[in-house]
Short mmCIF file of C-alpha atoms in Angstrom, two decimals:
data_model
loop_
_atom_site.label_atom_id
_atom_site.label_comp_id
_atom_site.label_asym_id
_atom_site.label_seq_id
_atom_site.Cartn_x
_atom_site.Cartn_y
_atom_site.Cartn_z
CA UNK A 1010 -26.51 25.93 -13.33
CA UNK A 1011 -29.92 24.91 -11.85
CA UNK A 1012 -30.66 21.49 -10.18
CA UNK A 1013 -33.67 19.92 -11.07
CA UNK A 1014 -34.53 16.72 -9.35
CA UNK A 1015 -36.64 14.05 -10.96
CA UNK A 1016 -38.20 11.23 -9.72
CA UNK A 1017 -39.52 8.32 -11.81
CA UNK A 1018 -42.05 5.79 -10.77
CA UNK A 1019 -43.50 3.17 -12.95
CA UNK A 1020 -46.47 1.25 -11.27
CA UNK A 1021 -48.13 0.84 -7.69
CA UNK A 1022 -49.91 -1.57 -5.87
CA UNK A 1023 -51.76 -1.74 -2.39
CA UNK A 1024 -50.84 -4.28 0.19
CA UNK A 1025 -52.79 -7.32 0.21
CA UNK A 1026 -53.76 -6.72 -3.60
CA UNK A 1027 -52.66 -8.37 -6.77
CA UNK A 1028 -49.69 -6.23 -7.88
CA UNK A 1029 -49.89 -7.68 -11.16
CA UNK A 1030 -53.25 -6.26 -12.19
CA UNK A 1031 -51.40 -2.97 -13.50
CA UNK A 1032 -48.88 -2.27 -15.79
CA UNK A 1033 -46.30 -4.60 -17.74
CA UNK A 1034 -46.53 -8.17 -16.63
CA UNK A 1035 -43.14 -9.26 -17.42
CA UNK A 1036 -40.88 -11.76 -15.21
CA UNK A 1037 -39.16 -8.71 -13.85
CA UNK A 1038 -41.85 -6.01 -13.77
CA UNK A 1039 -42.35 -6.58 -9.89
CA UNK A 1040 -39.03 -4.59 -9.51
CA UNK A 1041 -40.70 -1.38 -10.76
CA UNK A 1042 -43.78 -1.60 -8.76
CA UNK A 1043 -43.99 0.24 -5.51
CA UNK A 1044 -46.36 0.01 -2.36
CA UNK A 1045 -48.61 2.80 -2.54
CA UNK A 1046 -48.17 3.56 1.07
CA UNK A 1047 -44.44 3.87 0.73
CA UNK A 1048 -45.07 6.37 -2.15
CA UNK A 1049 -47.48 8.33 0.36
CA UNK A 1050 -44.69 8.34 2.86
CA UNK A 1051 -42.06 9.58 0.00
CA UNK A 1052 -44.21 12.39 -0.79
CA UNK A 1053 -44.99 13.36 2.83
CA UNK A 1054 -41.44 13.68 3.56
CA UNK A 1055 -40.94 15.87 0.37
CA UNK A 1056 -44.02 17.99 1.30
CA UNK A 1057 -42.66 18.61 4.77
CA UNK A 1058 -39.37 20.00 3.19
CA UNK A 1059 -41.21 22.07 0.63
CA UNK A 1060 -40.02 20.18 -2.41
CA UNK A 1061 -43.23 19.20 -4.24
CA UNK A 1062 -44.49 21.56 -7.23
CA UNK A 1063 -47.63 22.98 -6.22
CA UNK A 1064 -50.70 23.47 -8.41
CA UNK A 1065 -49.12 23.26 -11.77
CA UNK A 1066 -45.76 22.46 -13.51
CA UNK A 1067 -44.41 25.11 -15.37
CA UNK A 1068 -40.76 24.39 -16.96
CA UNK A 1069 -39.24 27.82 -15.91
CA UNK A 1070 -37.01 28.91 -12.93
CA UNK A 1071 -39.48 28.17 -10.23
CA UNK A 1072 -38.31 24.44 -10.53
CA UNK A 1073 -35.10 25.13 -8.60
CA UNK A 1074 -34.79 23.30 -5.49
CA UNK A 1075 -38.21 21.26 -6.33
CA UNK A 1076 -38.88 17.69 -7.50
CA UNK A 1077 -40.60 16.63 -10.58
CA UNK A 1078 -42.39 13.53 -10.27
CA UNK A 1079 -42.92 11.35 -13.48
CA UNK A 1080 -44.77 8.30 -14.14
CA UNK A 1081 -43.80 5.88 -17.02
CA UNK A 1082 -45.85 3.48 -19.13
CA UNK A 1083 -49.52 4.35 -18.11
CA UNK A 1084 -50.40 1.36 -15.79
CA UNK A 1085 -53.76 1.71 -14.41
CA UNK A 1086 -52.58 2.26 -10.87
CA UNK A 1087 -51.54 5.65 -12.07
CA UNK A 1088 -55.19 6.64 -12.05
CA UNK A 1089 -56.63 4.15 -9.41
CA UNK A 1090 -53.96 4.50 -6.83
CA UNK A 1091 -51.25 7.22 -7.50
CA UNK A 1092 -53.70 10.17 -8.42
CA UNK A 1093 -55.42 10.16 -4.90
CA UNK A 1094 -51.85 10.53 -3.29
CA UNK A 1095 -50.96 13.33 -5.57
CA UNK A 1096 -54.16 15.22 -4.91
CA UNK A 1097 -53.58 14.73 -1.19
CA UNK A 1098 -50.54 16.76 -1.60
CA UNK A 1099 -51.86 19.34 -4.14
CA UNK A 1100 -48.85 18.18 -6.47
CA UNK A 1101 -48.56 17.55 -10.17
CA UNK A 1102 -46.91 14.91 -12.02
CA UNK A 1103 -45.77 14.33 -15.69
CA UNK A 1104 -47.32 10.95 -16.98
CA UNK A 1105 -45.16 9.41 -19.85
CA UNK A 1106 -47.53 7.28 -21.65
CA UNK A 1107 -46.79 4.23 -23.93
CA UNK A 1108 -49.47 4.88 -26.89
CA UNK A 1109 -49.87 1.19 -27.96
CA UNK A 1110 -50.76 0.27 -24.21
CA UNK A 1111 -53.59 2.79 -23.91
CA UNK A 1112 -57.11 1.26 -23.38
CA UNK A 1113 -55.30 -2.45 -22.81
CA UNK A 1114 -55.94 -4.58 -19.80
CA UNK A 1115 -53.91 -3.16 -16.96
CA UNK A 1116 -53.12 0.35 -18.56
CA UNK A 1117 -54.96 3.50 -18.38
CA UNK A 1118 -58.01 4.29 -20.61
CA UNK A 1119 -58.18 7.14 -22.94
CA UNK A 1120 -60.92 8.51 -20.49
CA UNK A 1121 -58.62 8.11 -17.29
CA UNK A 1122 -55.93 9.77 -19.27
CA UNK A 1123 -58.13 12.75 -20.18
CA UNK A 1124 -59.00 13.31 -16.56
CA UNK A 1125 -55.39 13.20 -15.34
CA UNK A 1126 -54.54 15.84 -18.10
CA UNK A 1127 -57.81 17.70 -16.88
CA UNK A 1128 -56.52 17.65 -13.33
CA UNK A 1129 -53.41 19.92 -14.55
CA UNK A 1130 -50.94 16.92 -14.86
CA UNK A 1131 -48.66 16.90 -17.97
CA UNK A 1132 -49.05 14.00 -20.71
CA UNK A 1133 -45.80 12.88 -22.48
CA UNK A 1134 -44.70 10.22 -24.91
CA UNK A 1135 -42.83 7.38 -23.55
CA UNK A 1136 -42.79 5.66 -27.15
CA UNK A 1137 -45.44 4.10 -29.14
CA UNK A 1138 -44.64 0.41 -28.49
CA UNK A 1139 -42.24 0.41 -25.59
CA UNK A 1140 -39.54 -1.84 -27.45
CA UNK A 1141 -37.12 -3.81 -25.19
CA UNK A 1142 -33.92 -2.37 -26.85
CA UNK A 1143 -34.67 1.06 -28.38
CA UNK A 1144 -31.02 1.38 -29.04
CA UNK A 1145 -30.97 -1.64 -31.51
CA UNK A 1146 -33.72 0.23 -33.83
CA UNK A 1147 -32.84 2.16 -37.06
CA UNK A 1148 -33.07 6.03 -36.69
CA UNK A 1149 -36.43 5.74 -38.68
CA UNK A 1150 -37.96 2.99 -36.37
CA UNK A 1151 -37.04 5.39 -33.33
CA UNK A 1152 -38.55 8.27 -35.15
CA UNK A 1153 -41.78 6.23 -35.66
CA UNK A 1154 -41.84 5.44 -31.91
CA UNK A 1155 -41.49 9.04 -31.01
CA UNK A 1156 -43.49 10.65 -33.31
#
């Protein structure tokens, strides 16, 4: 059995800036936002231990003993803050985008998402509307969210 480690992030902020400018703006969304300097320190540690995937993500045996970085929802900080840190360590991530959030305030634009993809990161679906309780949806509703 192969072990694959996956770290999931949602949104980032820079000290002294308004952390609510990117991503979801619910009462609890601050729990999912990380200081970008902390993210940089985490990647520095992973890099020093040769755990980061370099250049491109290929879902094959080369992932053994590596860490996959994923980013949920598509908050604008994925582009404005996170991408610079990923480039610093020459590593790639998988960005799971909520389609209905695209081009909305606080979220990625179509152009930013295309640039992220063009830089070699993978793009995945994180549902269409990000329902609060997806397990309460019917099978057909879930299929619509993931189509």
